[in-house]
mmCIF file of C-alpha atoms in Angstrom:
data_model
loop_
_atom_site.group_PDB
_atom_site.id
_atom_site.type_symbol
_atom_site.label_atom_id
_atom_site.label_comp_id
_atom_site.label_asym_id
_atom_site.label_seq_id
_atom_site.Cartn_x
_atom_site.Cartn_y
_atom_site.Cartn_z
ATOM 1 C CA MET G 7 -168.493 -25.662 20.692
ATOM 2 C CA SER G 8 -166.979 -29.024 19.864
ATOM 3 C CA LEU G 9 -169.048 -31.741 18.288
ATOM 4 C CA HIS G 10 -168.776 -35.341 19.403
ATOM 5 C CA TYR G 11 -168.967 -38.407 17.198
ATOM 6 C CA GLU G 12 -169.699 -42.046 17.867
ATOM 7 C CA VAL G 13 -166.936 -43.996 16.100
ATOM 8 C CA VAL G 14 -167.373 -47.730 15.577
ATOM 9 C CA PHE G 15 -164.869 -50.171 14.099
ATOM 10 C CA THR G 16 -166.088 -53.694 13.457
ATOM 11 C CA CYS G 17 -164.156 -56.105 11.273
ATOM 12 C CA PHE G 18 -162.192 -59.326 11.162
ATOM 13 C CA LEU G 19 -158.424 -59.262 10.826
ATOM 14 C CA ARG G 20 -156.715 -62.166 9.069
ATOM 15 C CA ASP G 21 -155.332 -65.022 11.128
ATOM 16 C CA GLY G 22 -151.778 -64.063 10.113
ATOM 17 C CA THR G 23 -152.042 -60.457 11.280
ATOM 18 C CA PRO G 24 -148.527 -59.572 12.517
ATOM 19 C CA GLU G 25 -148.011 -59.379 16.266
ATOM 20 C CA PRO G 26 -146.788 -55.732 16.091
ATOM 21 C CA VAL G 27 -150.167 -54.741 14.594
ATOM 22 C CA LEU G 28 -152.032 -56.629 17.315
ATOM 23 C CA ASP G 29 -149.784 -55.021 19.957
ATOM 24 C CA ALA G 30 -150.575 -51.584 18.506
ATOM 25 C CA LEU G 31 -154.305 -52.310 18.641
ATOM 26 C CA ARG G 32 -154.090 -53.564 22.209
ATOM 27 C CA TRP G 33 -152.296 -50.358 23.188
ATOM 28 C CA HIS G 34 -154.828 -48.158 21.375
ATOM 29 C CA MET G 35 -157.612 -50.043 23.180
ATOM 30 C CA GLY G 36 -155.994 -49.462 26.583
ATOM 31 C CA ALA G 37 -155.179 -53.149 27.160
ATOM 32 C CA SER G 38 -151.493 -52.276 27.362
ATOM 33 C CA GLU G 39 -150.071 -49.272 29.219
ATOM 34 C CA ASP G 40 -146.833 -48.807 27.307
ATOM 35 C CA ARG G 41 -146.773 -47.668 23.693
ATOM 36 C CA PRO G 42 -145.136 -50.444 21.637
ATOM 37 C CA PRO G 43 -141.611 -49.362 20.691
ATOM 38 C CA HIS G 44 -142.322 -49.701 16.952
ATOM 39 C CA LEU G 45 -145.117 -47.083 17.043
ATOM 40 C CA ASP G 46 -144.101 -43.556 16.122
ATOM 41 C CA ALA G 47 -145.364 -41.202 18.843
ATOM 42 C CA ASP G 48 -146.121 -38.525 16.224
ATOM 43 C CA GLU G 49 -148.314 -40.904 14.205
ATOM 44 C CA HIS G 50 -149.877 -42.546 17.274
ATOM 45 C CA PRO G 51 -150.030 -39.690 19.788
ATOM 46 C CA TYR G 52 -152.434 -41.310 22.250
ATOM 47 C CA GLN G 53 -154.702 -44.299 22.757
ATOM 48 C CA LEU G 54 -157.486 -43.725 20.247
ATOM 49 C CA LEU G 55 -159.733 -46.687 21.059
ATOM 50 C CA GLU G 56 -159.539 -46.847 24.855
ATOM 51 C CA PRO G 57 -163.045 -46.892 26.327
ATOM 52 C CA ASP G 58 -163.911 -44.009 28.628
ATOM 53 C CA PRO G 59 -165.722 -45.470 31.662
ATOM 54 C CA ASP G 60 -167.539 -42.159 32.108
ATOM 55 C CA SER G 61 -168.654 -41.843 28.471
ATOM 56 C CA ARG G 62 -172.036 -40.316 27.808
ATOM 57 C CA LEU G 63 -172.705 -42.759 24.942
ATOM 58 C CA PRO G 64 -175.780 -44.851 25.738
ATOM 59 C CA GLY G 65 -174.505 -48.246 26.838
ATOM 60 C CA GLY G 66 -170.981 -46.893 27.209
ATOM 61 C CA GLU G 67 -167.822 -47.322 25.207
ATOM 62 C CA PHE G 68 -166.340 -50.698 24.366
ATOM 63 C CA ALA G 69 -163.218 -52.278 22.881
ATOM 64 C CA SER G 70 -162.657 -55.953 22.125
ATOM 65 C CA LEU G 71 -160.064 -57.881 20.136
ATOM 66 C CA ARG G 72 -160.728 -61.624 20.210
ATOM 67 C CA TYR G 73 -159.359 -64.594 18.328
ATOM 68 C CA GLN G 74 -162.399 -66.316 16.845
ATOM 69 C CA SER G 75 -163.254 -69.377 14.796
ATOM 70 C CA LEU G 76 -165.391 -68.565 11.766
ATOM 71 C CA GLY G 77 -166.595 -71.953 10.631
ATOM 72 C CA GLY G 78 -163.241 -73.520 9.843
ATOM 73 C CA GLN G 79 -161.363 -70.257 9.442
ATOM 74 C CA ASP G 80 -159.776 -68.327 12.300
ATOM 75 C CA ALA G 81 -159.535 -64.549 12.518
ATOM 76 C CA TRP G 82 -159.172 -61.703 14.983
ATOM 77 C CA GLY G 83 -162.551 -60.085 15.667
ATOM 78 C CA LEU G 84 -162.297 -56.371 16.408
ATOM 79 C CA PHE G 85 -165.118 -54.261 17.789
ATOM 80 C CA THR G 86 -164.698 -50.793 19.256
ATOM 81 C CA ARG G 87 -167.194 -48.071 20.031
ATOM 82 C CA ASN G 88 -165.955 -44.712 21.290
ATOM 83 C CA LEU G 89 -166.969 -41.083 21.515
ATOM 84 C CA TRP G 90 -164.507 -38.836 19.657
ATOM 85 C CA MET G 91 -164.321 -35.061 19.559
ATOM 86 C CA ASP G 92 -164.461 -33.495 16.105
ATOM 87 C CA ASP G 93 -160.864 -32.298 16.544
ATOM 88 C CA ASP G 94 -159.760 -35.965 16.716
ATOM 89 C CA LEU G 95 -161.491 -37.198 13.547
ATOM 90 C CA GLY G 96 -158.276 -36.741 11.570
ATOM 91 C CA GLU G 97 -156.934 -39.666 13.595
ATOM 92 C CA LEU G 98 -159.428 -42.004 11.890
ATOM 93 C CA THR G 99 -156.796 -42.421 9.200
ATOM 94 C CA THR G 100 -154.305 -43.614 11.828
ATOM 95 C CA VAL G 101 -156.593 -46.478 12.817
ATOM 96 C CA MET G 102 -157.778 -47.234 9.272
ATOM 97 C CA ASP G 103 -154.176 -47.373 8.007
ATOM 98 C CA LEU G 104 -153.279 -49.780 10.809
ATOM 99 C CA LEU G 105 -156.235 -52.086 10.052
ATOM 100 C CA ALA G 106 -156.613 -51.925 6.267
ATOM 101 C CA PRO G 107 -153.767 -54.238 5.179
ATOM 102 C CA HIS G 108 -155.035 -56.979 7.510
ATOM 103 C CA VAL G 109 -158.832 -56.821 7.189
ATOM 104 C CA GLU G 110 -160.456 -60.063 6.069
ATOM 105 C CA GLY G 111 -162.824 -59.345 3.204
ATOM 106 C CA THR G 112 -164.189 -56.116 1.850
ATOM 107 C CA GLY G 113 -167.049 -53.806 2.692
ATOM 108 C CA TYR G 114 -168.392 -52.404 5.930
ATOM 109 C CA GLY G 115 -165.771 -51.781 8.602
ATOM 110 C CA GLY G 116 -167.674 -49.469 10.915
ATOM 111 C CA HIS G 117 -169.195 -46.034 10.933
ATOM 112 C CA LEU G 118 -169.169 -42.619 12.491
ATOM 113 C CA ARG G 119 -172.037 -40.303 13.268
ATOM 114 C CA GLU G 120 -172.479 -37.015 15.023
ATOM 115 C CA GLU G 121 -173.619 -37.776 18.557
ATOM 116 C CA TYR G 122 -177.225 -36.634 18.113
ATOM 117 C CA ASP G 123 -177.625 -37.396 14.418
ATOM 118 C CA THR G 124 -179.310 -40.405 12.851
ATOM 119 C CA ALA G 125 -177.265 -40.428 9.626
ATOM 120 C CA VAL G 126 -174.016 -42.358 9.613
ATOM 121 C CA SER G 127 -170.919 -42.199 7.469
ATOM 122 C CA VAL G 128 -169.871 -45.758 6.727
ATOM 123 C CA LEU G 129 -166.207 -46.757 6.978
ATOM 124 C CA THR G 130 -165.242 -49.321 4.350
ATOM 125 C CA PHE G 131 -162.331 -51.610 3.584
ATOM 126 C CA ASP G 132 -161.479 -52.884 0.118
ATOM 127 C CA ASP G 133 -158.755 -55.530 0.435
ATOM 128 C CA GLY G 134 -156.150 -53.041 1.610
ATOM 129 C CA PRO G 135 -157.470 -49.561 0.801
ATOM 130 C CA HIS G 136 -160.104 -47.909 2.931
ATOM 131 C CA GLY G 137 -162.452 -45.013 2.723
ATOM 132 C CA PRO G 138 -165.654 -43.412 3.881
ATOM 133 C CA GLY G 139 -168.958 -44.344 2.354
ATOM 134 C CA THR G 140 -172.387 -42.984 2.999
ATOM 135 C CA GLY G 141 -175.151 -44.521 4.972
#
């Protein structure tokens, strides 16, 4: 039996985040139908962050990428919440690698948890690199 995981990404991307990265995120979130031509189909096999309207997550799935003002500094605010099957967790690296070079600041970048568990594994960014933490 497959396990399911709530996967949350929440971070700010620098104001100068390249348009190809933003295009890739928009595609992964389902805001664009066509895979951007610069994305390798083997590395980005399908839309990883597209909300499922029939998700069984309480409150549903969500994906937002918004340009925001942060008290005199502008950035792209990213928030996604999706239900992933355990077989797909290897794709976390795909998303983390896309985000990491552009994340504003260090620290918490989201989490994952088994659907019925209370413990989370924290996803962190450290000015480029990324990794799991514990929560």
